[in-house]
Structures are given as structure tokens and as C-alpha cells.
PDB file of C-alpha atoms in Angstrom:
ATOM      1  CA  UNK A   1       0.000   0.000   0.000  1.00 47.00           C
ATOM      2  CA  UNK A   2       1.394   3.796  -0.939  1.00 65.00           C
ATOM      3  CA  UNK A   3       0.130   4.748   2.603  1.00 86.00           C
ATOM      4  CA  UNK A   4       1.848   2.321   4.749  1.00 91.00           C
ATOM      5  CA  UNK A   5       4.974   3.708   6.460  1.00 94.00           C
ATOM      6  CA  UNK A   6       7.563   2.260   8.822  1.00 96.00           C
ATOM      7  CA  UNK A   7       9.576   3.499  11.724  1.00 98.00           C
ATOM      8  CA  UNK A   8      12.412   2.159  13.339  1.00 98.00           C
ATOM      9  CA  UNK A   9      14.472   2.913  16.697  1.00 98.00           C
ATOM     10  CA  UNK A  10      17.558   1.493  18.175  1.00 98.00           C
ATOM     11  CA  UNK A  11      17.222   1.539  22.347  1.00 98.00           C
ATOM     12  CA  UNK A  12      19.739   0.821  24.879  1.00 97.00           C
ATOM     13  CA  UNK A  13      17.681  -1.257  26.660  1.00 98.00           C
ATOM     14  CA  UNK A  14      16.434  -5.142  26.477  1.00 98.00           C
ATOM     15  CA  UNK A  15      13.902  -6.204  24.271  1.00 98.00           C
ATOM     16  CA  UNK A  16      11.690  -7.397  27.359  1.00 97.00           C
ATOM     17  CA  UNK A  17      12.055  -4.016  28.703  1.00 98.00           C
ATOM     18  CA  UNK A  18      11.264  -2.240  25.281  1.00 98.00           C
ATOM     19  CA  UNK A  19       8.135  -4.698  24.535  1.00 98.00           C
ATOM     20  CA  UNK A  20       6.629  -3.586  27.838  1.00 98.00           C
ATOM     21  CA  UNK A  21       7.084   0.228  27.594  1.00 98.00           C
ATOM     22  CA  UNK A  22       5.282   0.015  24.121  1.00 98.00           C
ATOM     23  CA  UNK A  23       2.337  -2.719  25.514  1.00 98.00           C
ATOM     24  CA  UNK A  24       2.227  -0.065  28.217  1.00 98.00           C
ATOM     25  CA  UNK A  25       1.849   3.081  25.361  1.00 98.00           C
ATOM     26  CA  UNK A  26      -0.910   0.905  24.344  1.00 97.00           C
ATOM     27  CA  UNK A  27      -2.499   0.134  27.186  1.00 97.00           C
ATOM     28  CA  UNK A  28      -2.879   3.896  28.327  1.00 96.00           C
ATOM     29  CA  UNK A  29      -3.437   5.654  25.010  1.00 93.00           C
ATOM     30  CA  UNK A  30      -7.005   5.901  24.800  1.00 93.00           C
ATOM     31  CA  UNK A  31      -7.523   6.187  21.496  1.00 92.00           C
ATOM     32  CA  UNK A  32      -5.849   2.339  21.049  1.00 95.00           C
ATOM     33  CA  UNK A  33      -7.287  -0.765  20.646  1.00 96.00           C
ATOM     34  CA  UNK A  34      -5.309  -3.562  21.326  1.00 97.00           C
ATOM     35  CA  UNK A  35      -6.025  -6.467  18.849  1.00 97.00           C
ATOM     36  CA  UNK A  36      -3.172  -8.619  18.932  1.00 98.00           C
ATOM     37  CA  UNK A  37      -0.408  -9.422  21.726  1.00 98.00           C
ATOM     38  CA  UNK A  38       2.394 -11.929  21.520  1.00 98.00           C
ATOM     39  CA  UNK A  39       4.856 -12.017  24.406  1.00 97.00           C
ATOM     40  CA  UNK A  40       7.281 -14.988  23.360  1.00 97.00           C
ATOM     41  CA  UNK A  41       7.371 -13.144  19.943  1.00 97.00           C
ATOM     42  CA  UNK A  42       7.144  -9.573  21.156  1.00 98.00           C
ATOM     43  CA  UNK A  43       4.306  -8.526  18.588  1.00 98.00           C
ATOM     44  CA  UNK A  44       1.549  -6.219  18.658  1.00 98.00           C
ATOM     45  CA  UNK A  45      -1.286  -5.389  16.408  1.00 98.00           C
ATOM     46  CA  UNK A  46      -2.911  -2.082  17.787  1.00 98.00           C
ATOM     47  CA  UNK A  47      -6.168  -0.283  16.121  1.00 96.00           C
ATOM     48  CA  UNK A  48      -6.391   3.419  16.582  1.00 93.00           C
ATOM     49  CA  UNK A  49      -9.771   4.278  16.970  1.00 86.00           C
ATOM     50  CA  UNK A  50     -11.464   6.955  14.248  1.00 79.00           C
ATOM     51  CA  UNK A  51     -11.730  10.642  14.949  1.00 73.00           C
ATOM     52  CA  UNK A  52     -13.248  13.020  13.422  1.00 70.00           C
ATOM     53  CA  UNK A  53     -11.329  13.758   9.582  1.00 69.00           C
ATOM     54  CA  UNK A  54      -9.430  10.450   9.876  1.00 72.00           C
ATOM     55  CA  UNK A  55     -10.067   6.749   9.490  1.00 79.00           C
ATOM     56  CA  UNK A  56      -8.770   4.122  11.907  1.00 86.00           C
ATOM     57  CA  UNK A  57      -5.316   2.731  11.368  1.00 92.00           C
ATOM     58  CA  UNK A  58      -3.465  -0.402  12.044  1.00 95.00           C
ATOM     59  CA  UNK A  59      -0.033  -0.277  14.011  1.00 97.00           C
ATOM     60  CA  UNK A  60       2.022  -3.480  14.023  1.00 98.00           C
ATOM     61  CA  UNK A  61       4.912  -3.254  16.047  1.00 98.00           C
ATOM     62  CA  UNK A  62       7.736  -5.548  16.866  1.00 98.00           C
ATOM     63  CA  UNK A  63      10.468  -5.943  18.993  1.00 98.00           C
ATOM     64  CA  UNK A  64      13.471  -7.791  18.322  1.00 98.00           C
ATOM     65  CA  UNK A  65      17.303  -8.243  20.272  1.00 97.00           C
ATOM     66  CA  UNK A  66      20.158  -5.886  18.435  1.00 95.00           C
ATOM     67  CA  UNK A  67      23.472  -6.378  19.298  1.00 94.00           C
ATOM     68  CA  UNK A  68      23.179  -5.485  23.772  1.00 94.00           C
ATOM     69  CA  UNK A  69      19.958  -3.538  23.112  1.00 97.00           C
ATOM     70  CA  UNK A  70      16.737  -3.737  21.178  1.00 98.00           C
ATOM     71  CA  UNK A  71      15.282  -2.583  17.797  1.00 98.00           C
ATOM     72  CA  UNK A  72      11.566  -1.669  17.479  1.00 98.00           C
ATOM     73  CA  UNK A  73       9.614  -1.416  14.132  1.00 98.00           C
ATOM     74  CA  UNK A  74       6.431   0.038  13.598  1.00 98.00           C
ATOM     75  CA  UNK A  75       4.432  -0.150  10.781  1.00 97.00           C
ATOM     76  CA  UNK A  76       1.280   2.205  10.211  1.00 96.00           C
ATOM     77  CA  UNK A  77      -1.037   1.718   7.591  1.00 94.00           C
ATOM     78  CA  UNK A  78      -4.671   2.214   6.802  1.00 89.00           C
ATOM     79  CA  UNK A  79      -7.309  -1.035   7.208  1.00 83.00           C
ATOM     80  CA  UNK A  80      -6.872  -3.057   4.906  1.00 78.00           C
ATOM     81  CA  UNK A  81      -9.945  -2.190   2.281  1.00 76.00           C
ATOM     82  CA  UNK A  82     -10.626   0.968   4.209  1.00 76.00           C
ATOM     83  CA  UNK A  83     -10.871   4.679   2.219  1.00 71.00           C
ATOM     84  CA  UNK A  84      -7.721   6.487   1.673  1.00 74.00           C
ATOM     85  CA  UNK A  85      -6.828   9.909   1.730  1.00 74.00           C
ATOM     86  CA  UNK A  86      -3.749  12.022  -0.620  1.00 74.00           C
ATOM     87  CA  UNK A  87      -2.211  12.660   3.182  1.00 79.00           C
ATOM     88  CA  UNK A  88      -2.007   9.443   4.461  1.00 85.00           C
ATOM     89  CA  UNK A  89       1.085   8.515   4.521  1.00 85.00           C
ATOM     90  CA  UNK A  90       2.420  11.717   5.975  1.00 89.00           C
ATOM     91  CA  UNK A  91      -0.265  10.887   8.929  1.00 90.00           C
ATOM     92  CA  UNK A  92       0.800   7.163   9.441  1.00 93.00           C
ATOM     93  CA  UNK A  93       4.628   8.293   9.743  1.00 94.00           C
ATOM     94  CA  UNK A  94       3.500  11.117  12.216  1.00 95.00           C
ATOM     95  CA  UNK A  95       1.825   8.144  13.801  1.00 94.00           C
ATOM     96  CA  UNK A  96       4.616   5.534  14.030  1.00 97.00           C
ATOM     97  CA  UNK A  97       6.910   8.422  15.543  1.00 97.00           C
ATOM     98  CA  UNK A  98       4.828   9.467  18.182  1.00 96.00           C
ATOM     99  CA  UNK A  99       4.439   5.810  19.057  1.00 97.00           C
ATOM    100  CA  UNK A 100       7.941   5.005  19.371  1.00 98.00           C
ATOM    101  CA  UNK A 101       8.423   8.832  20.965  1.00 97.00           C
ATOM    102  CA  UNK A 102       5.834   7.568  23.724  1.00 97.00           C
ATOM    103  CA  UNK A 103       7.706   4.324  24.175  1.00 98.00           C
ATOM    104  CA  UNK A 104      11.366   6.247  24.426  1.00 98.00           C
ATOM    105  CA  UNK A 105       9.249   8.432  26.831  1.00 97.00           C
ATOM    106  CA  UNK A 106       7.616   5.317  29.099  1.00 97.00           C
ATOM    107  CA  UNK A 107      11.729   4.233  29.066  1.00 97.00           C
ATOM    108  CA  UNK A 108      13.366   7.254  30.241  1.00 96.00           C
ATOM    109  CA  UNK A 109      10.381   8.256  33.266  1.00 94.00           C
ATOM    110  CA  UNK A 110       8.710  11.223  31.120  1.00 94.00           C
ATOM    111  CA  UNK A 111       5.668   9.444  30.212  1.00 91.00           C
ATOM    112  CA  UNK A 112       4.244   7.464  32.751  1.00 92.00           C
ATOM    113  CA  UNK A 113       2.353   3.779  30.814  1.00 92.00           C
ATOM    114  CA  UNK A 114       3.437   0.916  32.996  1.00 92.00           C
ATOM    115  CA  UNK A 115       2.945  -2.597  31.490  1.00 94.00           C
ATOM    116  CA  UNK A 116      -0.423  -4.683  32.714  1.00 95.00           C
ATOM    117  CA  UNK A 117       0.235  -8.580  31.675  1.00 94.00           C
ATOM    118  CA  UNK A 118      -1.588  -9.900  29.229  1.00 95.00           C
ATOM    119  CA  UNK A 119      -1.670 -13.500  27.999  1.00 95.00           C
ATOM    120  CA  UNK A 120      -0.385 -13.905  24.000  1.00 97.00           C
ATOM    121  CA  UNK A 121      -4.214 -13.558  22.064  1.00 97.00           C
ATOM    122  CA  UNK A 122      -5.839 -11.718  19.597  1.00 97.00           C
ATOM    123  CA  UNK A 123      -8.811 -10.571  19.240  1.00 97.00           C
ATOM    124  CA  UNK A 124     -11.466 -11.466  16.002  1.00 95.00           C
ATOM    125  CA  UNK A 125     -14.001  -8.858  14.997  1.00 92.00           C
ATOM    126  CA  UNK A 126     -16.412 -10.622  16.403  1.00 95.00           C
ATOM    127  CA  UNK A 127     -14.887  -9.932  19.964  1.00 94.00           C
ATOM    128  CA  UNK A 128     -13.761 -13.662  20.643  1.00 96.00           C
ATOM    129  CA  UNK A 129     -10.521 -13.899  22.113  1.00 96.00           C
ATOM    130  CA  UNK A 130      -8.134 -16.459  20.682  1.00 96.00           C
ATOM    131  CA  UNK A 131      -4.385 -17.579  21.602  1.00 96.00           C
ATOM    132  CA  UNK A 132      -1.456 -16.025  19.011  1.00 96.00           C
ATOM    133  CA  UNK A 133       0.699 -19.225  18.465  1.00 94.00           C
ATOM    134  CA  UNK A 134       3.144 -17.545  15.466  1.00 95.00           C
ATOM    135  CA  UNK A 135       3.917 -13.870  16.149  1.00 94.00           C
ATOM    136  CA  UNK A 136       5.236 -14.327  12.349  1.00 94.00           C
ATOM    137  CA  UNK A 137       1.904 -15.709  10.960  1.00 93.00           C
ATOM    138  CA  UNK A 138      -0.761 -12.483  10.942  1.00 92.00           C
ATOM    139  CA  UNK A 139      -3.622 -13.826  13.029  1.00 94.00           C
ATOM    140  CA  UNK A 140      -6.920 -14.210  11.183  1.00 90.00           C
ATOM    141  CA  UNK A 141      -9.303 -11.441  12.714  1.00 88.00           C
TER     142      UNK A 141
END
């Protein structure tokens, strides 16, 4: 998709760590919906919620071990088969940034968004709650 765009960010800290400031972003940003959580895999598949002027967008976001420290990737693009907009893509990278900006915040004590456990699941439109088994296999929603 033209409107799909991708952050990245190297931290200094573990990937555990970095997984559960960004579960915790999620968890306290109202305007997310948390579809998908993987801990094993550290995955998520967030929905933000519509506004007025925008449509709701998918985050995925994943967390994986670089060199002594972590790399997280975001990805934010419009639902699948949703309307699109000219500006899209300059809103989904504002998006991703601000998402990884709240998780460098939770990480260095400016934002406060701690962590509540969750089991690995996703969760189907139909609001049935299902286990995640392969953080690298999409789950079927």
C-alpha cells in the first residue's frame, strides 16, 4: 500500500524491557485498541480508533534483540480495504513516531504507561478472544 509507512528505533535497553514500555503506550493511550499481543514473539497489532477527519489505522509493532539492546519497528497503515486519503502517509509516519516517541518516553520516566500482563491472544471482529501461536503468521481477525 502507498500509505503504509515504517519506523524504526535502536534503544539501549532489552527487548523485554522495550516490549513492555510500548504494551504499556498501548495500554494507556485511549484512542488504542489492542487487537493482537504476543509475548514470546514480542508482537503487537494495535487499532487506533477513528476521529473526526481520519479513518482508523493499524499499528504493528515488533520488537526484536540488536546487538546489547533492542530494535523496534512500527508499521502504520490504513485497514486493509478501508478509504484512503492524498495525506495518508504523511499521517501514518507522524503516527509511528509518536508511538515510538511515547515508548522512548515510558523508558526514560517522562511518560508514565506501565505494562499490565496480558496473555499472547488476539482478538477477532467478532470480539472472541483467541491464543497467538506464530507472532510471524498475521492472526486471522
Amino acid at each position: 500500500m502507498g500509505s503504509e509507512r515504517a519506523r524504526s528505533a535502536d534503544l539501549d535497553v532489552t527487548p523485554e524491557a522495550a516490549f513492555q514500555a510500548a504494551l504499556g503506550v498501548a495500554q494507556h493511550e485511549k484512542k488504542y485498541e489492542i487487537r493482537a499481543v504476543h509475548n514470546e514473539g514480542q508482537a503487537l497489532i494495535i487499532r487506533q480508533k477513528t476521529k473526526a477527519l481520519s479513518w482508523p489505522k493499524v499499528i504493528m509493532l515488533r520488537v526484536h534483540q540488536n546487538g546489547s539492546g533492542s530494535s523496534v519497528n512500527v508499521l502504520v497503515q490504513n485497514i486493509p480495504g478501508g478509504p484512503t486519503a492524498l495525506l495518508d502517509g504523511v499521517f501514518n509516519g507522524k503516527i509511528a513516531e509518536k508511538y515510538l516517541g511515547g515508548i522512548q518516553g515510558t523508558l526514560d520516566g517522562t511518560v508514565t504507561a506501565p505494562a499490565t500482563a496480558v496473555t499472547s491472544h488476539y482478538v477477532r471482529d467478532d470480539g472472541s478472544e483467541l491464543p497467538w501461536d506464530d507472532p510471524d503468521e498475521l492472526p486471522e481477525f
